[in-house]
XYZ file of C-alpha atoms in Angstrom:
104
model
C -29.790 -69.548 46.631
C -27.529 -71.312 44.167
C -27.480 -74.771 45.768
C -29.127 -76.511 48.703
C -28.812 -80.110 49.811
C -32.594 -80.353 50.159
C -35.591 -78.246 49.231
C -37.982 -80.306 51.376
C -38.505 -77.609 54.024
C -38.893 -74.870 51.409
C -41.464 -76.975 49.558
C -43.344 -77.728 52.756
C -43.712 -74.003 53.512
C -44.405 -72.872 49.933
C -47.796 -71.664 48.734
C -46.592 -71.717 45.116
C -43.588 -73.313 43.414
C -41.927 -71.833 40.329
C -39.501 -74.297 38.774
C -37.718 -75.359 35.647
C -39.282 -78.384 33.961
C -36.874 -81.007 35.280
C -38.674 -84.252 36.080
C -37.396 -84.452 39.664
C -38.297 -80.856 40.461
C -41.781 -81.142 38.963
C -42.613 -84.462 40.590
C -41.346 -83.398 44.001
C -43.555 -80.289 44.016
C -46.584 -82.114 42.606
C -46.274 -84.991 45.079
C -46.332 -82.416 47.887
C -49.584 -81.035 46.444
C -48.103 -77.631 45.666
C -49.383 -75.496 42.781
C -46.609 -75.407 40.218
C -45.596 -72.917 37.543
C -43.172 -74.579 35.151
C -40.780 -72.268 33.293
C -39.465 -73.920 30.148
C -35.834 -73.339 29.194
C -36.163 -73.026 25.432
C -32.384 -73.013 24.946
C -31.888 -76.679 25.862
C -30.993 -79.007 23.017
C -33.347 -81.996 22.543
C -35.623 -80.350 25.067
C -37.110 -83.219 27.080
C -38.223 -80.642 29.654
C -40.563 -79.137 27.068
C -42.231 -82.522 26.503
C -42.779 -83.078 30.230
C -44.044 -79.540 30.832
C -46.496 -79.719 27.932
C -47.867 -83.061 29.097
C -48.291 -81.923 32.712
C -49.970 -78.749 31.449
C -52.241 -80.632 29.042
C -53.285 -82.942 31.900
C -54.105 -79.884 34.022
C -51.460 -80.338 36.724
C -49.253 -77.273 36.117
C -49.212 -73.785 34.681
C -46.639 -73.523 31.913
C -44.697 -70.543 30.548
C -41.257 -69.450 29.413
C -38.945 -66.787 30.829
C -40.390 -64.001 28.694
C -44.010 -64.762 29.707
C -43.452 -65.512 33.415
C -44.676 -62.146 34.774
C -47.767 -62.162 32.559
C -48.477 -65.775 33.528
C -48.227 -64.994 37.249
C -50.610 -62.057 36.839
C -53.243 -63.977 34.871
C -53.074 -67.581 36.122
C -55.990 -69.293 37.859
C -54.594 -71.918 40.214
C -58.094 -73.150 41.072
C -58.205 -74.936 37.705
C -55.208 -77.169 38.527
C -55.899 -80.855 39.098
C -54.142 -82.800 41.858
C -51.344 -85.040 40.628
C -52.214 -88.706 41.288
C -49.933 -90.537 43.714
C -47.452 -93.040 42.340
C -48.153 -96.756 42.542
C -44.735 -98.406 42.845
C -46.297 -101.712 43.903
C -47.899 -102.070 40.445
C -44.536 -101.517 38.794
C -42.916 -104.085 41.111
C -45.586 -106.659 40.194
C -45.020 -105.932 36.511
C -41.267 -106.446 36.873
C -41.835 -109.678 38.794
C -43.934 -111.004 35.906
C -41.400 -109.884 33.282
C -38.463 -111.590 34.995
C -40.498 -114.681 35.885
C -40.839 -114.361 39.655
C -44.599 -114.966 39.451
């Protein structure tokens, strides 16, 4: 499909997610506990997606590849080595902001 309002149901049913390395796409799949293969778009200028993908891969949360290595990656990957992505802690960030702006 080219566009959907929400991928929530697709993610819920998925056994594996293959995605570009956009922050929202990666975090949504990881927060749902889905194994994730991140395909880096090497044609982007100032490729922030590459930085995110490499960090998530280095931390053991995703499998990383590019378009030309996707098939080989799918054939050889070992999803059992992936580490769960830790849940966010928005309350810590809220406390930090409260301190910064002087509410505490």
